[in-house]
Backbone as a printed PyTorch tensor [residue, N CA C, xyz], in Angstrom:
tensor([[[  53.6670, -155.6460, -220.9630],
         [  53.8570, -154.2010, -221.0010],
         [  53.1810, -153.6470, -222.2460]],

        [[  52.3950, -152.6090, -222.0710],
         [  51.6770, -152.0330, -223.2020],
         [  52.5620, -151.0380, -223.9500]],

        [[  52.1690, -150.7880, -225.1530],
         [  52.9010, -149.8630, -226.0000],
         [  52.7180, -148.4460, -225.4630]],

        [[  53.7800, -147.6310, -225.3470],
         [  53.6590, -146.2970, -224.7580],
         [  52.6710, -145.3870, -225.4920]],

        [[  52.6290, -145.4790, -226.8060],
         [  51.7380, -144.5810, -227.5210],
         [  50.2790, -144.9460, -227.2760]],

        [[  49.9860, -146.2350, -227.0600],
         [  48.6190, -146.6430, -226.7560],
         [  48.1850, -146.1000, -225.4000]],

        [[  49.0910, -146.0970, -224.4420],
         [  48.8020, -145.5300, -223.1240],
         [  48.5480, -144.0280, -223.2340]],

        [[  49.3540, -143.3560, -224.0170],
         [  49.1730, -141.9130, -224.2020],
         [  47.8460, -141.6060, -224.8740]],

        [[  47.4520, -142.4350, -225.8470],
         [  46.1760, -142.2220, -226.5300],
         [  45.0230, -142.4080, -225.5560]],

        [[  45.0900, -143.4100, -224.6960],
         [  44.0380, -143.6270, -223.7040],
         [  43.9730, -142.4770, -222.7120]],

        [[  45.1160, -141.9870, -222.2680],
         [  45.1450, -140.8580, -221.3390],
         [  44.5620, -139.6070, -221.9860]],

        [[  44.9030, -139.3870, -223.2390],
         [  44.3790, -138.2250, -223.9470],
         [  42.8640, -138.3330, -224.1090]],

        [[  42.3700, -139.5330, -224.3860],
         [  40.9260, -139.7300, -224.4990],
         [  40.2180, -139.4690, -223.1830]],

        [[  40.8150, -139.8840, -222.0820],
         [  40.2340, -139.6250, -220.7660],
         [  40.1650, -138.1260, -220.4750]],

        [[  41.2240, -137.4050, -220.8020],
         [  41.2490, -135.9640, -220.5780],
         [  40.2130, -135.2620, -221.4500]],

        [[  40.0750, -135.7020, -222.7030],
         [  39.0770, -135.1020, -223.5850],
         [  37.6650, -135.3340, -223.0520]],

        [[  37.3840, -136.5310, -222.5870],
         [  36.0560, -136.8320, -222.0390],
         [  35.8060, -136.0320, -220.7670]],

        [[  36.8090, -135.9340, -219.9280],
         [  36.6810, -135.1600, -218.6920],
         [  36.3520, -133.6990, -218.9970]],

        [[  37.0980, -133.0870, -219.9220],
         [  36.8440, -131.7020, -220.2980],
         [  35.4550, -131.5300, -220.8930]],

        [[  35.0280, -132.4700, -221.7210],
         [  33.7050, -132.3870, -222.3350],
         [  32.6120, -132.3510, -221.2680]],

        [[  32.6800, -133.2520, -220.2970],
         [  31.6400, -133.3110, -219.2760],
         [  31.7180, -132.1490, -218.2850]],

        [[  32.9100, -131.7270, -217.9330],
         [  33.0500, -130.6060, -217.0050],
         [  32.5250, -129.3190, -217.6330]],

        [[  32.9690, -129.0160, -218.8570],
         [  32.5170, -127.7810, -219.4950],
         [  31.0490, -127.8590, -219.8820]],

        [[  30.5430, -129.0380, -220.1620],
         [  29.1100, -129.1990, -220.3980],
         [  28.3060, -128.8980, -219.1490]],

        [[  28.7680, -129.3900, -218.0080],
         [  28.0740, -129.1150, -216.7480],
         [  28.1400, -127.6330, -216.3900]],

        [[  29.2750, -127.0080, -216.6350],
         [  29.4080, -125.5810, -216.3520],
         [  28.4870, -124.7690, -217.2520]],

        [[  28.3430, -125.1700, -218.5080],
         [  27.4700, -124.4050, -219.4070],
         [  26.0100, -124.5180, -218.9850]],

        [[  25.5880, -125.6770, -218.5180],
         [  24.2140, -125.8250, -218.0310],
         [  24.0260, -125.0070, -216.7560]],

        [[  24.9830, -125.0780, -215.8580],
         [  24.9240, -124.3240, -214.6000],
         [  24.8730, -122.8250, -214.8610]],

        [[  25.7510, -122.3400, -215.7340],
         [  25.8230, -120.8990, -215.9650],
         [  24.6070, -120.3770, -216.7100]],

        [[  23.8900, -121.2380, -217.4100],
         [  22.6780, -120.8070, -218.1060],
         [  21.5600, -120.5030, -217.1210]],

        [[  21.3980, -121.3380, -216.1080],
         [  20.2750, -121.2020, -215.2030],
         [  20.6020, -120.4460, -213.9130]],

        [[  21.8560, -120.1690, -213.6450],
         [  22.2270, -119.4740, -212.4130],
         [  21.6190, -118.0750, -212.3170]],

        [[  21.6370, -117.2570, -213.3910],
         [  20.9860, -115.9410, -213.2800],
         [  19.4860, -116.0490, -213.0110]],

        [[  18.8340, -117.0400, -213.5820],
         [  17.4050, -117.2310, -213.3210],
         [  17.1600, -117.5930, -211.8580]],

        [[  18.0500, -118.4100, -211.3060],
         [  17.9300, -118.7680, -209.8910],
         [  18.0970, -117.5370, -209.0040]],

        [[  19.0930, -116.7140, -209.3030],
         [  19.3240, -115.5200, -208.4980],
         [  18.1480, -114.5570, -208.5990]],

        [[  17.5830, -114.4270, -209.7970],
         [  16.4230, -113.5590, -209.9780],
         [  15.2340, -114.0830, -209.1770]],

        [[  15.0500, -115.3970, -209.1940],
         [  13.9500, -116.0130, -208.4390],
         [  14.1910, -115.9020, -206.9310]],

        [[  15.4540, -115.8260, -206.5190],
         [  15.7840, -115.6980, -205.1010],
         [  15.5420, -114.2820, -204.5770]],

        [[  15.1840, -113.3590, -205.4760],
         [  14.8280, -112.0270, -205.0330],
         [  15.8250, -110.9340, -205.3730]],

        [[  16.8700, -111.2420, -206.0930],
         [  17.8440, -110.2130, -206.4610],
         [  17.3240, -109.4100, -207.6490]],

        [[  17.7200, -108.1550, -207.7100],
         [  17.3290, -107.3180, -208.8430],
         [  18.1970, -107.6540, -210.0580]],

        [[  17.7440, -107.2040, -211.2150],
         [  18.5100, -107.4430, -212.4380],
         [  19.8950, -106.8110, -212.3540]],

        [[  19.9720, -105.6310, -211.7830],
         [  21.2520, -104.9370, -211.6550],
         [  22.2090, -105.7040, -210.7480]],

        [[  21.6990, -106.2200, -209.6350],
         [  22.5330, -106.9680, -208.6900],
         [  23.0340, -108.2630, -209.3130]],

        [[  22.1620, -108.9490, -210.0390],
         [  22.5760, -110.1840, -210.7260],
         [  23.6490, -109.8640, -211.7520]],

        [[  23.4750, -108.7800, -212.4860],
         [  24.4720, -108.3780, -213.4740],
         [  25.8140, -108.0540, -212.8420]],

        [[  25.7920, -107.3360, -211.7290],
         [  27.0490, -107.0250, -211.0330],
         [  27.7290, -108.2870, -210.5200]],

        [[  26.9500, -109.1790, -209.9650],
         [  27.5100, -110.4220, -209.4320],
         [  28.1460, -111.2630, -210.5370]],

        [[  27.4640, -111.3810, -211.6530],
         [  27.9830, -112.2020, -212.7480],
         [  29.1210, -111.5220, -213.5050]],

        [[  29.2180, -110.2010, -213.4250],
         [  30.3070, -109.4830, -214.0820],
         [  31.5740, -109.4650, -213.2250]],

        [[  31.4730, -109.8670, -211.9690],
         [  32.6310, -109.8310, -211.0790],
         [  33.7550, -110.7530, -211.5120]],

        [[  33.4270, -111.9680, -211.9000],
         [  34.4500, -112.9260, -212.3170],
         [  35.2400, -112.4880, -213.5350]],

        [[  34.5770, -112.1030, -214.6320],
         [  35.3290, -111.6100, -215.7850],
         [  36.1380, -110.3480, -215.4950]],

        [[  35.6150, -109.4750, -214.6280],
         [  36.3610, -108.2620, -214.2890],
         [  37.6370, -108.5920, -213.5260]],

        [[  37.5400, -109.4960, -212.5650],
         [  38.7360, -109.9210, -211.8150],
         [  39.7290, -110.5990, -212.7570]],

        [[  39.2130, -111.4150, -213.6620],
         [  40.0770, -112.0860, -214.6310],
         [  40.7900, -111.0810, -215.5330]],

        [[  40.0770, -110.0360, -215.9150],
         [  40.6580, -108.9960, -216.7560],
         [  41.8390, -108.3230, -216.0680]],

        [[  41.7590, -108.1670, -214.7630],
         [  42.8440, -107.5360, -214.0150],
         [  43.9480, -108.5130, -213.6200]],

        [[  43.5630, -109.7490, -213.2990],
         [  44.5540, -110.6850, -212.7660],
         [  45.3890, -111.3690, -213.8500]],

        [[  44.8450, -111.5790, -215.0330],
         [  45.6250, -112.2620, -216.0730],
         [  46.8940, -111.5060, -216.4520]],

        [[  46.8530, -110.2090, -216.6960],
         [  48.1170, -109.5200, -216.9760],
         [  49.0830, -109.5430, -215.7880]],

        [[  48.5270, -109.4510, -214.5710],
         [  49.3910, -109.5000, -213.3850],
         [  50.1240, -110.8230, -213.3030]],

        [[  49.3980, -111.9310, -213.4210],
         [  50.0500, -113.2370, -213.3180],
         [  50.9200, -113.5300, -214.5320]],

        [[  50.5630, -112.9820, -215.6700],
         [  51.4200, -113.1370, -216.8480],
         [  52.7430, -112.4270, -216.6660]],

        [[  52.7180, -111.2650, -216.0380],
         [  53.9380, -110.5330, -215.7800],
         [  54.7620, -111.2050, -214.6890]],

        [[  54.0680, -111.6970, -213.6690],
         [  54.7440, -112.2980, -212.5240],
         [  55.4810, -113.5250, -212.9700]]])
């Protein structure tokens, strides 16, 4: 049987590595996504509206779910 704190340290290391790679992949994706949309034929205004949708929804939903 392993020591409980050693197991917790390993689990924490796994979670840290997972977060590092996930957020790293998201940062690379989010950097090039507007360029892809522009190349796909969307206007600058349309790309801006599309990319502003997520933060706008978050701005409205976070207080709602916090209250709920």
